[in-house]
């Protein structure tokens, strides 16, 4: 498969550009860059749980938007960049500890918009959240 990435990227680059951002605050780490996906992890701890001691839906959305937005921005040439237009999520299961893994894959990579699918799973591979993130390509 040919890669979708238009910008050269490594896991180390992603960690560098997300220093002092919400990623660092939430403990988001990037783990894999495939030919057509980006994968990362986020802890389920005091930073990401809600008062019922389960993963906060807002933390899941922040995680999904991080993966989708970074992926989208890697699919355009400078000086173009992507910004979020819309994000939605279905929270289908809960988790109260450990780590979650998210994987962003493209559904549509157009000249003006991108649509990304982000699935978030628990450590035992249970599907927790399905998100769709729409980006606008700015030129």
CSV table of N, CA and C in Angstrom, one decimal:
chain,number,residue,atom,x,y,z
A,1,UNK,N,0.8,-1.2,0.0
A,1,UNK,CA,0.0,0.0,0.0
A,1,UNK,C,0.9,1.3,0.0
A,2,UNK,N,0.5,2.2,-0.8
A,2,UNK,CA,1.2,3.5,-0.8
A,2,UNK,C,0.7,4.3,0.4
A,3,UNK,N,1.6,5.1,1.0
A,3,UNK,CA,1.3,5.9,2.2
A,3,UNK,C,0.4,7.1,1.8
A,4,UNK,N,-0.4,7.5,2.7
A,4,UNK,CA,-1.3,8.7,2.5
A,4,UNK,C,-0.6,10.0,3.0
A,5,UNK,N,0.5,9.8,3.7
A,5,UNK,CA,1.2,10.9,4.4
A,5,UNK,C,1.9,11.8,3.3
A,6,UNK,N,1.7,13.1,3.4
A,6,UNK,CA,2.4,14.1,2.6
A,6,UNK,C,3.6,14.7,3.3
A,7,UNK,N,3.6,14.6,4.6
A,7,UNK,CA,4.7,15.2,5.4
A,7,UNK,C,5.4,14.0,6.1
A,8,UNK,N,6.7,14.1,6.1
A,8,UNK,CA,7.5,13.1,6.8
A,8,UNK,C,7.3,13.2,8.3
A,9,UNK,N,7.0,12.1,8.9
A,9,UNK,CA,6.7,12.1,10.4
A,9,UNK,C,7.2,10.9,11.0
A,10,UNK,N,7.6,11.0,12.3
A,10,UNK,CA,8.0,9.9,13.1
A,10,UNK,C,7.2,10.0,14.4
A,11,UNK,N,7.2,9.0,15.2
A,11,UNK,CA,6.6,9.0,16.5
A,11,UNK,C,7.3,10.1,17.4
A,12,UNK,N,8.6,10.2,17.3
A,12,UNK,CA,9.3,11.2,18.0
A,12,UNK,C,8.9,12.6,17.6
A,13,UNK,N,8.6,12.9,16.3
A,13,UNK,CA,8.2,14.2,15.9
A,13,UNK,C,6.8,14.5,16.5
A,14,UNK,N,5.9,13.5,16.5
A,14,UNK,CA,4.6,13.7,17.1
A,14,UNK,C,4.7,14.1,18.5
A,15,UNK,N,5.5,13.4,19.3
A,15,UNK,CA,5.7,13.7,20.7
A,15,UNK,C,6.3,15.1,20.9
A,16,UNK,N,7.2,15.5,20.0
A,16,UNK,CA,7.8,16.8,20.1
A,16,UNK,C,6.8,17.9,19.8
A,17,UNK,N,6.0,17.8,18.8
A,17,UNK,CA,5.1,18.9,18.4
A,17,UNK,C,3.9,19.0,19.4
A,18,UNK,N,3.7,17.9,20.2
A,18,UNK,CA,2.5,18.0,21.1
A,18,UNK,C,3.0,18.3,22.6
A,19,UNK,N,4.2,18.6,22.8
A,19,UNK,CA,4.7,19.1,24.1
A,19,UNK,C,3.9,20.3,24.5
A,20,UNK,N,3.6,20.4,25.8
A,20,UNK,CA,3.0,21.6,26.3
A,20,UNK,C,1.6,21.9,25.7
A,21,UNK,N,0.9,20.8,25.3
A,21,UNK,CA,-0.4,20.8,24.8
A,21,UNK,C,-1.3,19.9,25.6
A,22,UNK,N,-2.6,19.8,25.3
A,22,UNK,CA,-3.5,18.9,25.9
A,22,UNK,C,-3.0,17.5,25.9
A,23,UNK,N,-2.4,17.1,24.8
A,23,UNK,CA,-1.8,15.8,24.7
A,23,UNK,C,-1.0,15.4,25.9
A,24,UNK,N,0.0,16.3,26.2
A,24,UNK,CA,0.9,16.1,27.3
A,24,UNK,C,0.1,16.0,28.7
A,25,UNK,N,-0.9,16.9,28.8
A,25,UNK,CA,-1.7,17.0,30.0
A,25,UNK,C,-2.5,15.7,30.3
A,26,UNK,N,-3.1,15.2,29.2
A,26,UNK,CA,-3.9,14.0,29.3
A,26,UNK,C,-3.0,12.7,29.2
A,27,UNK,N,-1.7,12.8,28.9
A,27,UNK,CA,-0.9,11.6,28.9
A,27,UNK,C,-1.0,10.8,27.6
A,28,UNK,N,-1.4,11.5,26.5
A,28,UNK,CA,-1.6,10.8,25.2
A,28,UNK,C,-0.2,10.6,24.6
A,29,UNK,N,0.0,9.3,24.2
A,29,UNK,CA,1.3,8.9,23.5
A,29,UNK,C,0.9,8.3,22.2
A,30,UNK,N,1.8,8.6,21.2
A,30,UNK,CA,1.6,8.0,19.9
A,30,UNK,C,2.4,6.7,19.8
A,31,UNK,N,1.9,5.7,19.2
A,31,UNK,CA,2.5,4.4,19.3
A,31,UNK,C,2.8,3.8,17.9
A,32,UNK,N,2.0,4.1,16.9
A,32,UNK,CA,2.2,3.6,15.5
A,32,UNK,C,1.8,4.6,14.5
A,33,UNK,N,2.5,4.6,13.4
A,33,UNK,CA,2.1,5.3,12.2
A,33,UNK,C,2.2,4.2,11.0
A,34,UNK,N,1.1,3.9,10.5
A,34,UNK,CA,1.0,2.9,9.4
A,34,UNK,C,0.9,3.7,8.1
A,35,UNK,N,0.7,3.0,7.0
A,35,UNK,CA,0.6,3.7,5.7
A,35,UNK,C,-0.7,4.5,5.6
A,36,UNK,N,-1.7,4.2,6.4
A,36,UNK,CA,-2.9,4.9,6.3
A,36,UNK,C,-3.6,5.0,7.7
A,37,UNK,N,-2.8,5.0,8.8
A,37,UNK,CA,-3.4,5.2,10.1
A,37,UNK,C,-2.4,5.8,11.1
A,38,UNK,N,-2.9,6.4,12.2
A,38,UNK,CA,-2.1,6.7,13.3
A,38,UNK,C,-2.8,6.1,14.5
A,39,UNK,N,-2.0,5.6,15.4
A,39,UNK,CA,-2.5,5.0,16.6
A,39,UNK,C,-1.8,5.6,17.8
A,40,UNK,N,-2.5,5.6,18.9
A,40,UNK,CA,-2.0,6.2,20.2
A,40,UNK,C,-2.7,5.6,21.4
A,41,UNK,N,-2.1,5.9,22.6
A,41,UNK,CA,-2.7,5.5,23.8
A,41,UNK,C,-3.0,6.7,24.7
A,42,UNK,N,-3.9,6.4,25.7
A,42,UNK,CA,-4.2,7.4,26.7
A,42,UNK,C,-4.5,6.7,28.0
A,43,UNK,N,-4.0,7.2,29.1
A,43,UNK,CA,-4.3,6.5,30.4
A,43,UNK,C,-5.7,6.8,30.8
A,44,UNK,N,-6.3,5.9,31.6
A,44,UNK,CA,-7.5,6.1,32.3
A,44,UNK,C,-7.1,6.3,33.7
A,45,UNK,N,-7.0,7.5,34.1
A,45,UNK,CA,-6.6,7.9,35.5
A,45,UNK,C,-7.3,9.2,35.9
A,46,UNK,N,-6.8,9.8,37.0
A,46,UNK,CA,-7.4,11.0,37.6
A,46,UNK,C,-7.5,12.1,36.5
A,47,UNK,N,-6.7,12.1,35.5
A,47,UNK,CA,-6.8,13.2,34.5
A,47,UNK,C,-7.9,12.9,33.5
A,48,UNK,N,-8.4,11.7,33.3
A,48,UNK,CA,-9.3,11.4,32.2
A,48,UNK,C,-10.6,10.7,32.7
A,49,UNK,N,-10.7,10.5,34.0
A,49,UNK,CA,-12.0,9.9,34.5
A,49,UNK,C,-13.0,11.0,34.9
A,50,UNK,N,-14.2,10.6,34.9
A,50,UNK,CA,-15.3,11.5,35.4
A,50,UNK,C,-15.6,11.1,36.8
A,51,UNK,N,-16.6,11.7,37.4
A,51,UNK,CA,-16.9,11.5,38.8
A,51,UNK,C,-17.5,10.1,39.1
A,52,UNK,N,-18.0,9.4,38.1
A,52,UNK,CA,-18.5,8.0,38.3
A,52,UNK,C,-17.3,7.0,38.2
A,53,UNK,N,-16.1,7.5,38.1
A,53,UNK,CA,-14.9,6.7,38.1
A,53,UNK,C,-14.7,5.9,36.8
A,54,UNK,N,-15.3,6.4,35.7
A,54,UNK,CA,-15.1,5.8,34.4
A,54,UNK,C,-14.5,6.8,33.5
A,55,UNK,N,-14.0,6.4,32.3
A,55,UNK,CA,-13.4,7.3,31.3
A,55,UNK,C,-14.4,8.3,30.9
A,56,UNK,N,-14.0,9.6,31.0
A,56,UNK,CA,-14.8,10.7,30.7
A,56,UNK,C,-15.0,10.8,29.1
A,57,UNK,N,-16.3,11.0,28.7
A,57,UNK,CA,-16.5,11.1,27.3
A,57,UNK,C,-15.8,12.2,26.6
A,58,UNK,N,-15.6,13.3,27.4
A,58,UNK,CA,-14.9,14.4,26.8
A,58,UNK,C,-13.4,14.1,26.6
A,59,UNK,N,-12.8,13.3,27.5
A,59,UNK,CA,-11.5,12.8,27.3
A,59,UNK,C,-11.3,12.0,26.1
A,60,UNK,N,-12.3,11.1,25.9
A,60,UNK,CA,-12.3,10.3,24.6
A,60,UNK,C,-12.4,11.1,23.4
A,61,UNK,N,-13.2,12.2,23.4
A,61,UNK,CA,-13.3,13.1,22.3
A,61,UNK,C,-12.0,13.9,22.1
A,62,UNK,N,-11.4,14.3,23.2
A,62,UNK,CA,-10.1,15.0,23.0
A,62,UNK,C,-9.1,14.1,22.4
A,63,UNK,N,-9.1,12.8,22.8
A,63,UNK,CA,-8.2,11.8,22.3
A,63,UNK,C,-8.5,11.6,20.8
A,64,UNK,N,-9.7,11.4,20.4
A,64,UNK,CA,-10.1,11.2,19.0
A,64,UNK,C,-9.8,12.4,18.2
A,65,UNK,N,-10.1,13.6,18.7
A,65,UNK,CA,-9.8,14.8,17.9
A,65,UNK,C,-8.3,15.0,17.7
A,66,UNK,N,-7.5,14.6,18.7
A,66,UNK,CA,-6.0,14.7,18.6
A,66,UNK,C,-5.5,13.8,17.5
A,67,UNK,N,-6.0,12.6,17.5
A,67,UNK,CA,-5.5,11.6,16.5
A,67,UNK,C,-6.0,12.0,15.1
A,68,UNK,N,-7.3,12.4,14.9
A,68,UNK,CA,-7.8,12.8,13.6
A,68,UNK,C,-7.2,14.1,13.1
A,69,UNK,N,-7.0,15.1,13.9
A,69,UNK,CA,-6.4,16.3,13.5
A,69,UNK,C,-4.9,16.2,13.1
A,70,UNK,N,-4.2,15.5,13.9
A,70,UNK,CA,-2.8,15.3,13.5
A,70,UNK,C,-2.7,14.5,12.2
A,71,UNK,N,-3.5,13.4,12.1
A,71,UNK,CA,-3.4,12.6,10.9
A,71,UNK,C,-3.8,13.5,9.7
A,72,UNK,N,-4.9,14.3,9.8
A,72,UNK,CA,-5.3,15.1,8.7
A,72,UNK,C,-4.2,16.1,8.3
A,73,UNK,N,-3.5,16.7,9.2
A,73,UNK,CA,-2.4,17.7,8.9
A,73,UNK,C,-1.2,17.0,8.3
A,74,UNK,N,-1.1,15.7,8.5
A,74,UNK,CA,0.0,15.0,7.8
A,74,UNK,C,-0.3,14.6,6.4
A,75,UNK,N,-1.6,14.8,6.0
A,75,UNK,CA,-2.0,14.5,4.7
A,75,UNK,C,-2.1,15.6,3.7
A,76,UNK,N,-1.6,16.8,4.1
A,76,UNK,CA,-1.6,18.0,3.2
A,76,UNK,C,-0.2,18.6,3.1
A,77,UNK,N,0.0,19.2,2.0
A,77,UNK,CA,1.3,19.8,1.8
A,77,UNK,C,1.3,21.2,2.4
A,78,UNK,N,2.5,21.7,2.9
A,78,UNK,CA,2.7,23.1,3.3
A,78,UNK,C,2.4,24.0,2.2
A,79,UNK,N,1.8,25.1,2.4
A,79,UNK,CA,1.4,25.7,3.7
A,79,UNK,C,0.0,25.3,4.1
A,80,UNK,N,-0.7,24.4,3.5
A,80,UNK,CA,-2.0,24.0,3.9
A,80,UNK,C,-2.0,23.4,5.3
A,81,UNK,N,-3.2,23.4,5.9
A,81,UNK,CA,-3.3,22.8,7.2
A,81,UNK,C,-4.8,22.5,7.4
A,82,UNK,N,-5.1,21.6,8.4
A,82,UNK,CA,-6.5,21.2,8.6
A,82,UNK,C,-6.9,21.7,10.0
A,83,UNK,N,-8.2,22.1,10.1
A,83,UNK,CA,-8.8,22.4,11.4
A,83,UNK,C,-10.2,21.6,11.5
A,84,UNK,N,-10.5,21.4,12.7
A,84,UNK,CA,-11.7,20.6,13.0
A,84,UNK,C,-13.0,21.4,12.6
A,85,UNK,N,-13.9,20.7,11.9
A,85,UNK,CA,-15.3,21.3,11.7
A,85,UNK,C,-16.3,20.7,12.6
A,86,UNK,N,-16.2,19.3,12.8
A,86,UNK,CA,-17.2,18.6,13.6
A,86,UNK,C,-16.6,17.3,14.1
A,87,UNK,N,-17.0,16.9,15.2
A,87,UNK,CA,-16.7,15.6,15.8
A,87,UNK,C,-17.9,15.1,16.5
A,88,UNK,N,-18.1,13.8,16.4
A,88,UNK,CA,-19.2,13.1,17.1
A,88,UNK,C,-18.6,11.8,17.7
A,89,UNK,N,-19.3,11.3,18.6
A,89,UNK,CA,-18.9,10.0,19.2
A,89,UNK,C,-20.1,9.2,19.7
A,90,UNK,N,-19.9,7.9,19.7
A,90,UNK,CA,-20.8,7.0,20.4
A,90,UNK,C,-20.0,6.3,21.4
A,91,UNK,N,-20.3,6.4,22.6
A,91,UNK,CA,-19.6,5.7,23.7
A,91,UNK,C,-20.4,4.4,24.0
A,92,UNK,N,-19.8,3.3,23.6
A,92,UNK,CA,-20.5,2.0,23.6
A,92,UNK,C,-20.2,1.1,24.8
A,93,UNK,N,-19.1,1.5,25.5
A,93,UNK,CA,-18.8,0.7,26.7
A,93,UNK,C,-17.9,1.6,27.6
A,94,UNK,N,-17.7,1.2,28.9
A,94,UNK,CA,-16.9,2.0,29.8
A,94,UNK,C,-15.7,1.2,30.3
A,95,UNK,N,-14.8,2.0,30.9
A,95,UNK,CA,-13.6,1.4,31.5
A,95,UNK,C,-13.2,2.4,32.6
A,96,UNK,N,-12.6,1.8,33.7
A,96,UNK,CA,-12.3,2.7,34.8
A,96,UNK,C,-10.8,2.7,35.1
A,97,UNK,N,-10.0,2.0,34.4
A,97,UNK,CA,-8.5,2.0,34.7
A,97,UNK,C,-7.8,1.5,33.5
A,98,UNK,N,-6.5,1.6,33.6
A,98,UNK,CA,-5.6,1.1,32.5
A,98,UNK,C,-5.3,2.1,31.4
A,99,UNK,N,-5.2,1.6,30.2
A,99,UNK,CA,-4.9,2.4,29.0
A,99,UNK,C,-6.0,2.1,28.0
A,100,UNK,N,-6.3,3.1,27.2
A,100,UNK,CA,-7.1,2.9,26.0
A,100,UNK,C,-6.2,3.2,24.8
A,101,UNK,N,-6.6,2.6,23.7
A,101,UNK,CA,-5.8,2.7,22.4
A,101,UNK,C,-6.8,3.3,21.4
A,102,UNK,N,-6.4,4.3,20.6
A,102,UNK,CA,-7.2,4.9,19.6
A,102,UNK,C,-6.5,4.7,18.2
A,103,UNK,N,-7.3,4.5,17.2
A,103,UNK,CA,-6.7,4.4,15.8
A,103,UNK,C,-7.5,5.2,14.9
A,104,UNK,N,-6.9,6.1,14.2
A,104,UNK,CA,-7.5,7.0,13.2
A,104,UNK,C,-7.2,6.6,11.8
A,105,UNK,N,-8.3,6.4,11.0
A,105,UNK,CA,-8.1,6.0,9.6
A,105,UNK,C,-9.0,6.9,8.8
A,106,UNK,N,-8.6,7.2,7.6
A,106,UNK,CA,-9.4,8.1,6.8
A,106,UNK,C,-10.6,7.4,6.1
A,107,UNK,N,-11.7,8.2,6.1
A,107,UNK,CA,-12.9,7.8,5.3
A,107,UNK,C,-13.0,8.6,4.0
A,108,UNK,N,-12.4,9.8,4.1
A,108,UNK,CA,-12.5,10.7,2.9
A,108,UNK,C,-11.3,11.7,3.0
A,109,UNK,N,-10.5,11.8,2.0
A,109,UNK,CA,-9.4,12.7,1.9
A,109,UNK,C,-9.6,13.6,0.7
A,110,UNK,N,-10.4,14.6,0.8
A,110,UNK,CA,-10.6,15.5,-0.3
A,110,UNK,C,-9.8,16.8,-0.3
A,111,UNK,N,-9.9,17.6,-1.3
A,111,UNK,CA,-9.2,18.8,-1.4
A,111,UNK,C,-9.6,19.9,-0.4
A,112,UNK,N,-10.9,19.8,0.0
A,112,UNK,CA,-11.5,20.8,0.9
A,112,UNK,C,-11.8,20.2,2.3
A,113,UNK,N,-12.1,19.0,2.3
A,113,UNK,CA,-12.5,18.3,3.6
A,113,UNK,C,-11.8,17.0,3.7
A,114,UNK,N,-11.7,16.5,5.0
A,114,UNK,CA,-11.3,15.2,5.3
A,114,UNK,C,-12.3,14.7,6.3
A,115,UNK,N,-12.5,13.4,6.3
A,115,UNK,CA,-13.4,12.7,7.3
A,115,UNK,C,-12.6,11.5,7.8
A,116,UNK,N,-12.4,11.5,9.2
A,116,UNK,CA,-11.6,10.4,9.8
A,116,UNK,C,-12.5,9.6,10.7
A,117,UNK,N,-12.2,8.3,10.8
A,117,UNK,CA,-12.9,7.4,11.7
A,117,UNK,C,-11.9,7.1,12.8
A,118,UNK,N,-12.3,7.3,14.1
A,118,UNK,CA,-11.4,6.9,15.2
A,118,UNK,C,-12.1,5.9,16.1
A,119,UNK,N,-11.5,4.8,16.3
A,119,UNK,CA,-12.0,3.8,17.2
A,119,UNK,C,-11.1,3.7,18.4
A,120,UNK,N,-11.8,3.7,19.6
A,120,UNK,CA,-11.0,3.6,20.8
A,120,UNK,C,-11.4,2.3,21.5
A,121,UNK,N,-10.3,1.5,21.9
A,121,UNK,CA,-10.5,0.2,22.5
A,121,UNK,C,-9.8,0.2,23.9
A,122,UNK,N,-10.3,-0.7,24.7
A,122,UNK,CA,-9.7,-1.0,26.0
A,122,UNK,C,-8.5,-1.9,25.9
A,123,UNK,N,-7.8,-2.1,27.0
A,123,UNK,CA,-6.7,-3.0,26.9
A,123,UNK,C,-7.1,-4.5,26.5
A,124,UNK,N,-8.3,-4.9,26.8
A,124,UNK,CA,-8.8,-6.2,26.5
A,124,UNK,C,-9.5,-6.2,25.1
A,125,UNK,N,-9.3,-5.1,24.3
A,125,UNK,CA,-9.8,-5.0,23.0
A,125,UNK,C,-11.3,-4.8,22.8
A,126,UNK,N,-11.9,-4.4,23.9
A,126,UNK,CA,-13.4,-4.0,23.8
A,126,UNK,C,-13.5,-2.7,23.2
A,127,UNK,N,-14.4,-2.5,22.3
A,127,UNK,CA,-14.7,-1.3,21.6
A,127,UNK,C,-15.4,-0.3,22.7
A,128,UNK,N,-14.8,0.8,22.9
A,128,UNK,CA,-15.3,1.8,23.9
A,128,UNK,C,-16.0,3.0,23.2
A,129,UNK,N,-15.4,3.4,22.1
A,129,UNK,CA,-15.9,4.7,21.5
A,129,UNK,C,-15.7,4.6,20.0
A,130,UNK,N,-16.7,5.0,19.2
A,130,UNK,CA,-16.5,5.2,17.8
A,130,UNK,C,-16.8,6.7,17.5
A,131,UNK,N,-15.8,7.3,16.9
A,131,UNK,CA,-15.9,8.8,16.6
A,131,UNK,C,-15.7,9.0,15.1
A,132,UNK,N,-16.4,10.1,14.6
A,132,UNK,CA,-16.1,10.5,13.3
A,132,UNK,C,-15.7,12.0,13.4
A,133,UNK,N,-14.6,12.4,12.7
A,133,UNK,CA,-14.1,13.7,12.8
A,133,UNK,C,-13.9,14.3,11.4
A,134,UNK,N,-14.6,15.5,11.2
A,134,UNK,CA,-14.5,16.1,9.9
A,134,UNK,C,-13.6,17.3,10.0
A,135,UNK,N,-12.7,17.4,9.1
A,135,UNK,CA,-11.7,18.5,9.1
A,135,UNK,C,-11.9,19.4,7.8
A,136,UNK,N,-11.6,20.7,7.9
A,136,UNK,CA,-11.5,21.5,6.7
A,136,UNK,C,-10.1,21.8,6.4
A,137,UNK,N,-9.8,21.7,5.1
A,137,UNK,CA,-8.4,21.9,4.6
A,137,UNK,C,-8.3,23.4,4.3
A,138,UNK,N,-7.4,24.1,5.0
A,138,UNK,CA,-7.2,25.5,4.9
A,138,UNK,C,-6.0,25.8,4.0
A,139,UNK,N,-6.1,26.7,3.1
A,139,UNK,CA,-5.0,27.0,2.2
A,139,UNK,C,-4.7,28.5,2.2
